[in-house]
Short mmCIF file of C-alpha atoms and ligand atoms in Angstrom, two decimals:
data_model
loop_
_atom_site.label_atom_id
_atom_site.label_comp_id
_atom_site.label_asym_id
_atom_site.label_seq_id
_atom_site.Cartn_x
_atom_site.Cartn_y
_atom_site.Cartn_z
CA MET A 1 -33.14 66.42 130.46
CA GLU A 2 -30.54 64.22 131.03
CA THR A 3 -30.18 60.49 130.29
CA THR A 4 -30.07 58.36 133.26
CA ILE A 5 -28.71 54.50 133.42
CA LEU A 6 -30.04 51.99 136.08
CA ILE A 7 -26.94 49.51 136.40
CA VAL A 8 -28.24 46.39 138.14
CA GLU A 9 -24.77 44.40 138.79
CA ASP A 10 -23.83 42.97 142.21
CA GLU A 11 -19.87 42.79 140.99
CA GLU A 12 -18.52 45.54 142.80
CA LYS A 13 -15.85 46.27 140.25
CA ILE A 14 -17.72 46.16 137.00
CA ALA A 15 -20.50 48.02 138.48
CA ARG A 16 -17.85 51.02 139.36
CA PHE A 17 -16.35 50.83 136.31
CA LEU A 18 -19.36 51.26 134.01
CA GLU A 19 -20.41 53.91 136.46
CA LEU A 20 -17.38 55.59 135.82
CA GLU A 21 -17.63 55.17 132.10
CA LEU A 22 -21.13 56.31 131.64
CA ARG A 23 -20.65 59.30 133.83
CA HIS A 24 -17.57 60.19 131.17
CA GLU A 25 -19.71 59.95 128.55
CA GLY A 26 -22.63 62.16 130.13
CA TYR A 27 -24.70 60.12 131.15
CA GLN A 28 -26.51 59.88 134.71
CA VAL A 29 -26.04 57.02 136.39
CA VAL A 30 -28.18 54.78 139.32
CA LYS A 31 -26.86 51.51 140.79
CA ALA A 32 -27.84 48.30 142.28
CA SER A 33 -26.50 45.28 143.30
CA THR A 34 -29.74 43.13 143.87
CA GLY A 35 -32.15 42.13 141.72
CA ARG A 36 -34.79 43.37 143.90
CA GLU A 37 -33.22 46.80 144.58
CA GLY A 38 -32.76 46.55 141.07
CA LEU A 39 -36.45 45.73 139.97
CA ALA A 40 -37.75 48.80 142.48
CA LEU A 41 -35.05 51.42 140.47
CA ALA A 42 -36.57 50.55 137.51
CA GLU A 43 -39.90 50.32 137.91
CA SER A 44 -39.60 53.81 140.36
CA GLY A 45 -38.93 55.26 136.03
CA LYS A 46 -36.26 57.29 137.29
CA ALA A 47 -33.94 55.89 134.74
CA ASP A 48 -34.17 55.89 131.26
CA LEU A 49 -32.65 52.31 130.19
CA MET A 50 -31.49 49.35 132.32
CA VAL A 51 -28.36 47.27 132.12
CA LEU A 52 -28.88 44.37 134.02
CA ASP A 53 -26.49 41.28 135.08
CA VAL A 54 -28.28 37.54 134.61
CA MET A 55 -26.57 36.15 138.12
CA LEU A 56 -27.70 38.47 140.76
CA PRO A 57 -28.19 37.67 144.24
CA GLU A 58 -32.21 37.81 145.34
CA LEU A 59 -34.00 37.94 141.89
CA ASN A 60 -31.82 36.93 138.86
CA GLY A 61 -31.51 38.85 135.92
CA PHE A 62 -34.61 37.34 133.96
CA GLU A 63 -36.91 37.34 136.89
CA VAL A 64 -36.65 41.26 137.26
CA LEU A 65 -36.47 41.37 133.64
CA ARG A 66 -40.04 39.39 133.97
CA ARG A 67 -41.24 41.34 136.55
CA LEU A 68 -40.13 44.86 135.17
CA ARG A 69 -42.50 43.84 131.51
CA ARG A 70 -45.68 43.02 133.72
CA SER A 71 -45.76 47.40 133.78
CA SER A 72 -43.10 48.81 132.07
CA ASP A 73 -41.15 48.55 128.42
CA MET A 74 -38.04 50.57 129.86
CA PRO A 75 -35.65 49.80 127.40
CA VAL A 76 -33.28 46.62 128.86
CA ILE A 77 -30.14 45.54 127.82
CA MET A 78 -28.62 42.18 129.43
CA LEU A 79 -25.62 41.26 130.78
CA THR A 80 -24.35 37.59 130.66
CA ALA A 81 -21.64 35.30 131.13
CA ARG A 82 -19.46 33.79 128.35
CA ASP A 83 -21.10 30.62 128.00
CA GLU A 84 -24.44 31.40 128.74
CA VAL A 85 -26.03 31.14 125.22
CA MET A 86 -29.35 30.08 126.27
CA ASP A 87 -29.38 32.98 128.44
CA LYS A 88 -29.02 35.18 125.64
CA VAL A 89 -32.38 33.47 124.00
CA ALA A 90 -34.21 33.90 126.95
CA GLY A 91 -33.41 37.32 127.58
CA LEU A 92 -34.05 38.59 124.19
CA ASP A 93 -37.49 36.14 123.82
CA GLY A 94 -38.13 37.79 127.72
CA GLY A 95 -37.89 41.21 126.46
CA ALA A 96 -34.47 42.62 126.58
CA ASP A 97 -33.62 44.76 123.67
CA ASP A 98 -30.04 43.79 123.29
CA TYR A 99 -27.54 41.52 125.74
CA MET A 100 -23.85 41.84 126.20
CA THR A 101 -21.63 38.78 126.61
CA LYS A 102 -18.99 39.29 129.35
CA PRO A 103 -15.91 40.46 129.10
CA PHE A 104 -17.51 43.12 126.71
CA ALA A 105 -14.96 46.02 125.18
CA ILE A 106 -17.07 49.22 126.85
CA GLU A 107 -16.66 50.32 123.86
CA GLU A 108 -18.90 48.23 122.34
CA LEU A 109 -21.74 48.66 125.46
CA LEU A 110 -21.59 52.10 125.09
CA ALA A 111 -22.61 51.81 121.23
CA ARG A 112 -25.73 49.16 121.90
CA ILE A 113 -26.75 51.81 124.45
CA ARG A 114 -27.04 54.44 121.88
CA LEU A 115 -28.90 51.96 120.00
CA VAL A 116 -31.02 50.97 121.73
CA LEU A 117 -31.92 54.50 122.65
CA LYS A 118 -31.86 55.88 119.89
CA LYS A 119 -34.16 53.09 118.36
CA ARG A 120 -36.50 53.43 121.27
CA GLY A 121 -36.27 57.59 121.13
CA THR A 122 -34.72 58.22 124.72
CA SER A 123 -32.67 61.66 123.46
CA GLY A 124 -33.48 62.90 126.19
CA THR A 125 -35.27 65.90 124.43
CA LYS A 126 -38.91 63.84 124.20
CA GLU A 127 -40.39 63.94 127.39
CA GLU A 128 -43.39 64.69 126.86
CA GLN A 129 -44.36 63.76 123.52
CA ALA A 130 -46.98 61.64 122.71
CA LEU A 131 -49.00 59.37 120.06
CA THR A 132 -52.69 58.99 120.81
CA TYR A 133 -55.74 57.73 119.33
CA GLY A 134 -58.51 58.03 121.45
CA GLU A 135 -57.87 56.59 124.70
CA LEU A 136 -54.91 55.16 123.63
CA GLU A 137 -52.11 56.95 124.36
CA MET A 138 -48.20 55.93 124.14
CA ASN A 139 -45.66 58.51 125.83
CA LEU A 140 -42.17 58.32 124.24
CA ALA A 141 -39.95 59.16 126.44
CA ARG A 142 -41.04 56.56 129.67
CA HIS A 143 -41.92 53.99 126.81
CA GLU A 144 -45.25 53.59 128.30
CA VAL A 145 -48.69 53.13 126.53
CA ARG A 146 -52.03 53.68 128.53
CA TYR A 147 -55.47 53.10 127.25
CA GLY A 148 -58.14 55.17 129.58
CA GLY A 149 -55.13 55.83 131.94
CA GLU A 150 -54.52 52.58 132.68
CA LEU A 151 -50.78 51.08 132.35
CA VAL A 152 -50.78 48.37 129.39
CA ALA A 153 -47.48 46.34 129.11
CA LEU A 154 -46.05 45.50 125.88
CA THR A 155 -42.76 43.71 124.62
CA PRO A 156 -40.33 46.29 122.79
CA ARG A 157 -41.59 44.85 118.88
CA GLU A 158 -45.07 45.57 120.43
CA PHE A 159 -43.98 48.81 121.00
CA ASP A 160 -42.56 49.63 117.86
CA LEU A 161 -45.76 47.97 115.98
CA LEU A 162 -47.81 50.02 117.43
CA LYS A 163 -46.05 53.11 117.44
CA VAL A 164 -45.19 52.45 113.85
CA LEU A 165 -49.01 52.29 113.30
CA LEU A 166 -49.48 55.30 115.30
CA GLU A 167 -47.04 57.82 113.22
CA ASN A 168 -48.88 56.40 110.00
CA LYS A 169 -52.02 57.01 111.09
CA ASN A 170 -54.84 56.84 108.28
CA ILE A 171 -51.69 55.53 105.49
CA VAL A 172 -52.06 51.61 105.04
CA VAL A 173 -48.73 50.30 106.78
CA SER A 174 -47.75 47.26 104.62
CA ARG A 175 -46.27 44.24 106.35
CA ASP A 176 -42.79 44.69 104.78
CA THR A 177 -42.68 47.73 105.67
CA LEU A 178 -43.63 46.77 109.58
CA LEU A 179 -40.67 43.96 109.28
CA GLU A 180 -38.64 46.47 108.23
CA LYS A 181 -39.79 49.23 111.24
CA VAL A 182 -40.21 46.52 113.91
CA CYS A 183 -37.42 43.56 113.17
CA GLY A 184 -34.86 45.29 111.03
CA TYR A 185 -33.98 44.38 107.53
CA ASP A 186 -31.67 42.06 108.36
CA TYR A 187 -34.57 40.28 110.00
CA LEU A 188 -34.64 36.66 108.43
CA GLY A 189 -37.24 35.07 110.89
CA GLU A 190 -40.50 33.91 109.84
CA THR A 191 -42.46 36.56 107.64
CA ASN A 192 -45.74 36.18 109.87
CA VAL A 193 -44.14 37.39 112.85
CA ILE A 194 -45.75 40.78 111.93
CA ASP A 195 -49.33 39.02 112.10
CA VAL A 196 -48.51 37.66 115.15
CA TYR A 197 -47.93 40.87 116.80
CA VAL A 198 -50.61 42.02 115.71
CA ARG A 199 -52.78 39.64 117.17
CA TYR A 200 -50.75 39.81 120.65
CA LEU A 201 -51.37 43.58 120.25
CA ARG A 202 -54.78 43.18 119.62
CA SER A 203 -55.44 40.75 122.64
CA LYS A 204 -53.99 43.35 125.21
CA LEU A 205 -55.44 46.00 124.00
CA ASP A 206 -58.59 45.33 121.66
CA ASP A 207 -60.25 42.36 123.82
CA VAL A 208 -59.35 44.39 126.50
CA TYR A 209 -60.76 47.15 126.06
CA HIS A 210 -63.70 46.57 123.77
CA VAL A 211 -62.45 48.25 120.62
CA LYS A 212 -61.00 47.84 117.16
CA ILE A 213 -57.85 49.39 116.83
CA ILE A 214 -55.36 48.01 114.38
CA GLN A 215 -57.47 47.73 110.84
CA THR A 216 -56.62 44.41 108.69
CA VAL A 217 -56.34 45.46 104.87
CA ARG A 218 -56.33 42.60 103.57
CA GLY A 219 -53.63 41.42 101.33
CA VAL A 220 -52.04 44.81 102.21
CA GLY A 221 -51.22 45.22 105.55
CA TYR A 222 -52.38 47.45 108.97
CA CYS A 223 -53.65 50.61 109.71
CA ILE A 224 -55.13 52.73 112.34
CA LYS A 225 -57.53 54.91 111.45
CA ASP A 226 -59.18 58.25 112.93
CA1 CA B 301 -23.21 39.20 139.07
#
């Protein structure tokens, strides 16, 4: 299975340049020139990763991302103009995996695409790979979580956290390990961030489906037990 990248960019020159470079790297490419078209293509599930410009006609990149995140955990790399520093913050808070500031070196974008795909486990060979727990199913290739067949919208970090716990079923995973796997070894923010993500996950799963999926092991960490 080939990896397909969706480019959402209204500047034709940039879009064409990206398309040529990505095809050269062996990716399949689909393009959209408006936010609305990009959102529709992203929601169709035909692409594995989206490169999303912020300044777009109809719907801007943030709005596309916000709407997409209601139903999809698809990897997204945002493109922002040089001075849109606040945009970067908003983009990452809004569930983007990474961002690039224009103008950028194509090699850097290619490297970040590879990194995001690797981190998300989309090498193109895991199409049917799934992690399950009762009615809960995580499809790694599609970046989808379903409960009883119903789609559950998770942010990238919530997804990563749940993935680590599912991969280590019946093993208590410490907060430090979770922090490193979910936020990266160089994470310098609040250390209670894992507790916050667990709370979000519980509000999206346990509270909605009246189950108890993630167990707290006091003073140690978290665990999903069979
Ligand atoms: Ca633009």
